[in-house]
Amino acid sequence: MYVCPICGNVIFATGEAVISCCGISLPPLEAEETDALHDVKIETVEDEYYVSVDHEMTKDHSLSFFAAVYDDGIQIAKLYQEGNAEARFKISGLRKFYFYCNRHGLFQKIRP
């Protein structure tokens, strides 16, 4: 997974790649486990997970996306500054959640 620090573009690769955006080379991101500042809450609502993080959503410090990795693909929910850090994802086949903080990087959470 790659994120451009200039435009916020999110790029996924399934193998080794040389990725660039906005004229700069992007290193692959390594996801960290969630911490106290980035604690993800996952609730089951019917056939979906409702995912949220109590996180400020300002221009200087915000989450830019949630991504759900499934057996057969990825679903991305774009988040917006001044909005809420929340999304819903189908449960079936889900393996892991990722989310990206523009100050602290990429975080991961194994499904409940």
Short mmCIF file of N, CA and C in Angstrom, two decimals:
data_model
loop_
_atom_site.label_atom_id
_atom_site.label_comp_id
_atom_site.label_asym_id
_atom_site.label_seq_id
_atom_site.Cartn_x
_atom_site.Cartn_y
_atom_site.Cartn_z
N MET A 1 0.85 -1.16 0.00
CA MET A 1 0.00 0.00 0.00
C MET A 1 0.91 1.23 0.00
N TYR A 2 0.54 2.20 -0.79
CA TYR A 2 1.31 3.43 -0.94
C TYR A 2 0.35 4.62 -0.81
N VAL A 3 0.80 5.70 -0.17
CA VAL A 3 0.00 6.92 -0.07
C VAL A 3 0.89 8.10 -0.42
N CYS A 4 0.42 8.93 -1.35
CA CYS A 4 1.18 10.12 -1.75
C CYS A 4 0.99 11.21 -0.69
N PRO A 5 2.10 11.74 -0.13
CA PRO A 5 1.98 12.78 0.89
C PRO A 5 1.55 14.13 0.32
N ILE A 6 1.60 14.28 -1.00
CA ILE A 6 1.24 15.56 -1.62
C ILE A 6 -0.25 15.62 -1.95
N CYS A 7 -0.74 14.62 -2.69
CA CYS A 7 -2.14 14.65 -3.13
C CYS A 7 -3.05 13.68 -2.40
N GLY A 8 -2.47 12.76 -1.62
CA GLY A 8 -3.27 11.80 -0.88
C GLY A 8 -3.72 10.58 -1.67
N ASN A 9 -3.23 10.44 -2.90
CA ASN A 9 -3.58 9.29 -3.73
C ASN A 9 -3.19 8.00 -3.02
N VAL A 10 -4.07 6.99 -3.07
CA VAL A 10 -3.83 5.69 -2.45
C VAL A 10 -3.62 4.67 -3.56
N ILE A 11 -2.52 3.92 -3.47
CA ILE A 11 -2.19 2.95 -4.51
C ILE A 11 -1.92 1.61 -3.85
N PHE A 12 -2.53 0.56 -4.40
CA PHE A 12 -2.34 -0.79 -3.90
C PHE A 12 -1.56 -1.59 -4.93
N ALA A 13 -0.68 -2.45 -4.45
CA ALA A 13 0.06 -3.35 -5.33
C ALA A 13 0.03 -4.74 -4.70
N THR A 14 -0.05 -5.76 -5.55
CA THR A 14 -0.10 -7.13 -5.04
C THR A 14 1.27 -7.80 -5.06
N GLY A 15 2.29 -7.06 -5.47
CA GLY A 15 3.65 -7.58 -5.48
C GLY A 15 4.62 -6.42 -5.43
N GLU A 16 5.89 -6.71 -5.66
CA GLU A 16 6.90 -5.64 -5.65
C GLU A 16 6.62 -4.68 -6.79
N ALA A 17 6.79 -3.39 -6.52
CA ALA A 17 6.52 -2.36 -7.53
C ALA A 17 7.35 -1.13 -7.22
N VAL A 18 7.59 -0.34 -8.26
CA VAL A 18 8.20 0.98 -8.10
C VAL A 18 7.08 1.96 -8.41
N ILE A 19 6.64 2.68 -7.39
CA ILE A 19 5.47 3.56 -7.49
C ILE A 19 5.93 5.00 -7.31
N SER A 20 5.40 5.87 -8.16
CA SER A 20 5.65 7.30 -7.98
C SER A 20 4.35 8.06 -8.20
N CYS A 21 4.27 9.23 -7.57
CA CYS A 21 3.11 10.10 -7.70
C CYS A 21 3.58 11.52 -7.43
N CYS A 22 3.05 12.47 -8.14
CA CYS A 22 3.39 13.88 -7.97
C CYS A 22 4.91 14.10 -8.08
N GLY A 23 5.57 13.27 -8.89
CA GLY A 23 7.00 13.44 -9.15
C GLY A 23 7.93 12.86 -8.10
N ILE A 24 7.39 12.14 -7.12
CA ILE A 24 8.26 11.54 -6.10
C ILE A 24 8.02 10.03 -6.02
N SER A 25 9.06 9.29 -5.66
CA SER A 25 8.93 7.85 -5.44
C SER A 25 8.30 7.61 -4.08
N LEU A 26 7.39 6.65 -4.03
CA LEU A 26 6.69 6.36 -2.78
C LEU A 26 7.20 5.04 -2.20
N PRO A 27 7.55 5.03 -0.94
CA PRO A 27 7.93 3.77 -0.29
C PRO A 27 6.67 2.99 0.08
N PRO A 28 6.75 1.67 0.11
CA PRO A 28 5.58 0.91 0.59
C PRO A 28 5.39 1.16 2.08
N LEU A 29 4.15 1.29 2.49
CA LEU A 29 3.85 1.53 3.90
C LEU A 29 3.79 0.21 4.66
N GLU A 30 4.27 0.22 5.88
CA GLU A 30 4.16 -0.93 6.76
C GLU A 30 3.14 -0.58 7.83
N ALA A 31 2.11 -1.39 7.92
CA ALA A 31 1.04 -1.11 8.87
C ALA A 31 1.45 -1.46 10.29
N GLU A 32 1.06 -0.60 11.22
CA GLU A 32 1.28 -0.83 12.64
C GLU A 32 -0.03 -1.28 13.27
N GLU A 33 0.07 -1.96 14.40
CA GLU A 33 -1.14 -2.31 15.14
C GLU A 33 -1.72 -1.02 15.72
N THR A 34 -3.03 -1.01 15.94
CA THR A 34 -3.66 0.18 16.49
C THR A 34 -3.11 0.49 17.87
N ASP A 35 -3.16 1.77 18.24
CA ASP A 35 -2.68 2.20 19.55
C ASP A 35 -3.78 2.99 20.24
N ALA A 36 -3.48 3.57 21.40
CA ALA A 36 -4.49 4.30 22.18
C ALA A 36 -5.07 5.49 21.41
N LEU A 37 -4.25 6.17 20.61
CA LEU A 37 -4.73 7.31 19.83
C LEU A 37 -5.50 6.89 18.59
N HIS A 38 -5.33 5.67 18.17
CA HIS A 38 -5.95 5.17 16.94
C HIS A 38 -6.66 3.84 17.20
N ASP A 39 -7.52 3.85 18.20
CA ASP A 39 -8.24 2.64 18.59
C ASP A 39 -9.51 2.51 17.76
N VAL A 40 -9.56 1.48 16.96
CA VAL A 40 -10.71 1.28 16.07
C VAL A 40 -11.81 0.51 16.81
N LYS A 41 -13.04 0.97 16.63
CA LYS A 41 -14.20 0.30 17.20
C LYS A 41 -14.92 -0.41 16.06
N ILE A 42 -15.25 -1.68 16.25
CA ILE A 42 -15.92 -2.47 15.23
C ILE A 42 -17.19 -3.06 15.83
N GLU A 43 -18.33 -2.70 15.25
CA GLU A 43 -19.62 -3.20 15.71
C GLU A 43 -20.28 -3.97 14.56
N THR A 44 -21.01 -5.02 14.90
CA THR A 44 -21.77 -5.75 13.90
C THR A 44 -23.17 -5.15 13.80
N VAL A 45 -23.55 -4.76 12.58
CA VAL A 45 -24.88 -4.21 12.32
C VAL A 45 -25.44 -4.99 11.13
N GLU A 46 -26.36 -5.91 11.42
CA GLU A 46 -26.94 -6.81 10.43
C GLU A 46 -25.82 -7.60 9.74
N ASP A 47 -25.64 -7.46 8.42
CA ASP A 47 -24.62 -8.22 7.71
C ASP A 47 -23.38 -7.37 7.42
N GLU A 48 -23.18 -6.31 8.19
CA GLU A 48 -22.04 -5.41 7.98
C GLU A 48 -21.31 -5.13 9.29
N TYR A 49 -20.06 -4.71 9.14
CA TYR A 49 -19.32 -4.15 10.27
C TYR A 49 -19.40 -2.64 10.15
N TYR A 50 -19.72 -1.99 11.26
CA TYR A 50 -19.66 -0.53 11.36
C TYR A 50 -18.33 -0.24 12.05
N VAL A 51 -17.44 0.44 11.34
CA VAL A 51 -16.08 0.70 11.81
C VAL A 51 -15.94 2.19 12.08
N SER A 52 -15.39 2.54 13.26
CA SER A 52 -15.19 3.95 13.58
C SER A 52 -13.94 4.13 14.42
N VAL A 53 -13.37 5.31 14.32
CA VAL A 53 -12.22 5.69 15.14
C VAL A 53 -12.51 7.08 15.68
N ASP A 54 -12.37 7.25 17.00
CA ASP A 54 -12.54 8.56 17.61
C ASP A 54 -11.24 9.33 17.36
N HIS A 55 -11.23 10.12 16.30
CA HIS A 55 -10.01 10.77 15.82
C HIS A 55 -10.36 12.15 15.30
N GLU A 56 -9.52 13.12 15.57
CA GLU A 56 -9.80 14.44 15.00
C GLU A 56 -9.74 14.37 13.48
N MET A 57 -10.53 15.20 12.83
CA MET A 57 -10.61 15.19 11.38
C MET A 57 -10.44 16.62 10.86
N THR A 58 -9.26 17.17 11.13
CA THR A 58 -8.93 18.52 10.68
C THR A 58 -7.99 18.45 9.48
N LYS A 59 -7.72 19.58 8.89
CA LYS A 59 -6.81 19.62 7.74
C LYS A 59 -5.41 19.13 8.13
N ASP A 60 -4.96 19.48 9.32
CA ASP A 60 -3.62 19.13 9.75
C ASP A 60 -3.49 17.71 10.30
N HIS A 61 -4.60 17.13 10.76
CA HIS A 61 -4.53 15.80 11.38
C HIS A 61 -5.86 15.08 11.17
N SER A 62 -5.84 14.07 10.31
CA SER A 62 -7.08 13.35 10.02
C SER A 62 -6.78 11.96 9.47
N LEU A 63 -7.82 11.15 9.41
CA LEU A 63 -7.75 9.87 8.73
C LEU A 63 -8.23 10.09 7.31
N SER A 64 -7.56 9.49 6.33
CA SER A 64 -7.96 9.72 4.94
C SER A 64 -8.76 8.58 4.34
N PHE A 65 -8.62 7.35 4.86
CA PHE A 65 -9.42 6.25 4.33
C PHE A 65 -9.43 5.07 5.29
N PHE A 66 -10.45 4.25 5.13
CA PHE A 66 -10.51 2.90 5.68
C PHE A 66 -10.43 1.96 4.49
N ALA A 67 -9.77 0.83 4.65
CA ALA A 67 -9.75 -0.20 3.61
C ALA A 67 -10.05 -1.54 4.27
N ALA A 68 -10.92 -2.32 3.64
CA ALA A 68 -11.25 -3.65 4.12
C ALA A 68 -10.70 -4.64 3.09
N VAL A 69 -9.89 -5.58 3.57
CA VAL A 69 -9.29 -6.58 2.69
C VAL A 69 -10.10 -7.87 2.83
N TYR A 70 -10.55 -8.37 1.69
CA TYR A 70 -11.36 -9.58 1.63
C TYR A 70 -10.58 -10.71 0.97
N ASP A 71 -11.17 -11.90 1.00
CA ASP A 71 -10.57 -13.04 0.31
C ASP A 71 -10.32 -12.74 -1.17
N ASP A 72 -11.20 -11.95 -1.77
CA ASP A 72 -11.14 -11.74 -3.21
C ASP A 72 -11.04 -10.28 -3.65
N GLY A 73 -10.66 -9.37 -2.76
CA GLY A 73 -10.53 -7.97 -3.16
C GLY A 73 -10.41 -7.01 -2.00
N ILE A 74 -10.53 -5.73 -2.33
CA ILE A 74 -10.40 -4.66 -1.35
C ILE A 74 -11.54 -3.68 -1.55
N GLN A 75 -12.09 -3.17 -0.45
CA GLN A 75 -13.07 -2.10 -0.51
C GLN A 75 -12.48 -0.91 0.24
N ILE A 76 -12.55 0.26 -0.36
CA ILE A 76 -12.01 1.48 0.26
C ILE A 76 -13.14 2.45 0.54
N ALA A 77 -13.11 3.06 1.72
CA ALA A 77 -14.04 4.12 2.08
C ALA A 77 -13.22 5.39 2.30
N LYS A 78 -13.38 6.36 1.43
CA LYS A 78 -12.69 7.64 1.53
C LYS A 78 -13.29 8.43 2.69
N LEU A 79 -12.44 9.01 3.51
CA LEU A 79 -12.89 9.85 4.62
C LEU A 79 -12.55 11.30 4.31
N TYR A 80 -13.31 12.21 4.86
CA TYR A 80 -13.13 13.62 4.55
C TYR A 80 -12.91 14.44 5.81
N GLN A 81 -12.05 15.45 5.69
CA GLN A 81 -11.79 16.36 6.80
C GLN A 81 -13.10 17.01 7.23
N GLU A 82 -13.23 17.23 8.51
CA GLU A 82 -14.43 17.79 9.14
C GLU A 82 -15.60 16.80 9.14
N GLY A 83 -15.40 15.58 8.60
CA GLY A 83 -16.43 14.55 8.65
C GLY A 83 -16.14 13.58 9.78
N ASN A 84 -16.88 12.50 9.84
CA ASN A 84 -16.67 11.48 10.87
C ASN A 84 -15.78 10.37 10.31
N ALA A 85 -14.97 9.80 11.17
CA ALA A 85 -14.11 8.68 10.78
C ALA A 85 -14.89 7.39 11.00
N GLU A 86 -15.76 7.06 10.04
CA GLU A 86 -16.60 5.90 10.15
C GLU A 86 -16.96 5.36 8.77
N ALA A 87 -17.24 4.05 8.71
CA ALA A 87 -17.62 3.42 7.45
C ALA A 87 -18.28 2.09 7.77
N ARG A 88 -18.94 1.52 6.76
CA ARG A 88 -19.57 0.20 6.89
C ARG A 88 -19.01 -0.72 5.81
N PHE A 89 -18.77 -1.98 6.21
CA PHE A 89 -18.21 -2.96 5.29
C PHE A 89 -18.95 -4.29 5.45
N LYS A 90 -19.14 -5.00 4.35
CA LYS A 90 -19.75 -6.33 4.40
C LYS A 90 -18.87 -7.26 5.23
N ILE A 91 -19.47 -8.18 5.93
CA ILE A 91 -18.75 -9.11 6.80
C ILE A 91 -18.15 -10.28 6.02
N SER A 92 -18.89 -10.81 5.07
CA SER A 92 -18.51 -12.04 4.39
C SER A 92 -17.13 -11.97 3.72
N GLY A 93 -16.22 -12.85 4.11
CA GLY A 93 -14.90 -12.95 3.50
C GLY A 93 -13.89 -11.92 3.97
N LEU A 94 -14.26 -11.08 4.95
CA LEU A 94 -13.36 -10.02 5.40
C LEU A 94 -12.21 -10.59 6.24
N ARG A 95 -11.01 -10.12 6.00
CA ARG A 95 -9.82 -10.59 6.72
C ARG A 95 -9.20 -9.53 7.63
N LYS A 96 -9.11 -8.28 7.14
CA LYS A 96 -8.36 -7.27 7.89
C LYS A 96 -8.83 -5.87 7.48
N PHE A 97 -8.74 -4.94 8.44
CA PHE A 97 -9.01 -3.52 8.18
C PHE A 97 -7.70 -2.75 8.20
N TYR A 98 -7.62 -1.72 7.37
CA TYR A 98 -6.52 -0.76 7.40
C TYR A 98 -7.12 0.63 7.46
N PHE A 99 -6.40 1.56 8.07
CA PHE A 99 -6.77 2.97 7.96
C PHE A 99 -5.50 3.80 8.03
N TYR A 100 -5.57 4.99 7.43
CA TYR A 100 -4.37 5.83 7.29
C TYR A 100 -4.56 7.18 7.96
N CYS A 101 -3.63 7.52 8.85
CA CYS A 101 -3.59 8.81 9.53
C CYS A 101 -2.52 9.66 8.84
N ASN A 102 -2.86 10.88 8.48
CA ASN A 102 -1.89 11.71 7.75
C ASN A 102 -0.70 12.16 8.60
N ARG A 103 -0.73 11.94 9.91
CA ARG A 103 0.42 12.24 10.77
C ARG A 103 1.17 11.00 11.23
N HIS A 104 0.44 9.92 11.48
CA HIS A 104 1.05 8.75 12.12
C HIS A 104 1.16 7.52 11.24
N GLY A 105 0.63 7.57 10.02
CA GLY A 105 0.82 6.48 9.08
C GLY A 105 -0.31 5.46 9.04
N LEU A 106 0.04 4.27 8.57
CA LEU A 106 -0.92 3.21 8.30
C LEU A 106 -1.09 2.30 9.52
N PHE A 107 -2.34 1.97 9.83
CA PHE A 107 -2.68 1.08 10.93
C PHE A 107 -3.48 -0.09 10.42
N GLN A 108 -3.41 -1.21 11.12
CA GLN A 108 -4.16 -2.40 10.75
C GLN A 108 -4.89 -2.98 11.94
N LYS A 109 -5.97 -3.68 11.65
CA LYS A 109 -6.75 -4.37 12.68
C LYS A 109 -7.29 -5.64 12.05
N ILE A 110 -6.97 -6.78 12.67
CA ILE A 110 -7.53 -8.05 12.23
C ILE A 110 -9.02 -8.04 12.55
N ARG A 111 -9.82 -8.63 11.69
CA ARG A 111 -11.27 -8.62 11.91
C ARG A 111 -11.62 -9.24 13.27
N PRO A 112 -12.75 -8.84 13.82
CA PRO A 112 -13.15 -9.36 15.14
C PRO A 112 -13.45 -10.85 15.08
#
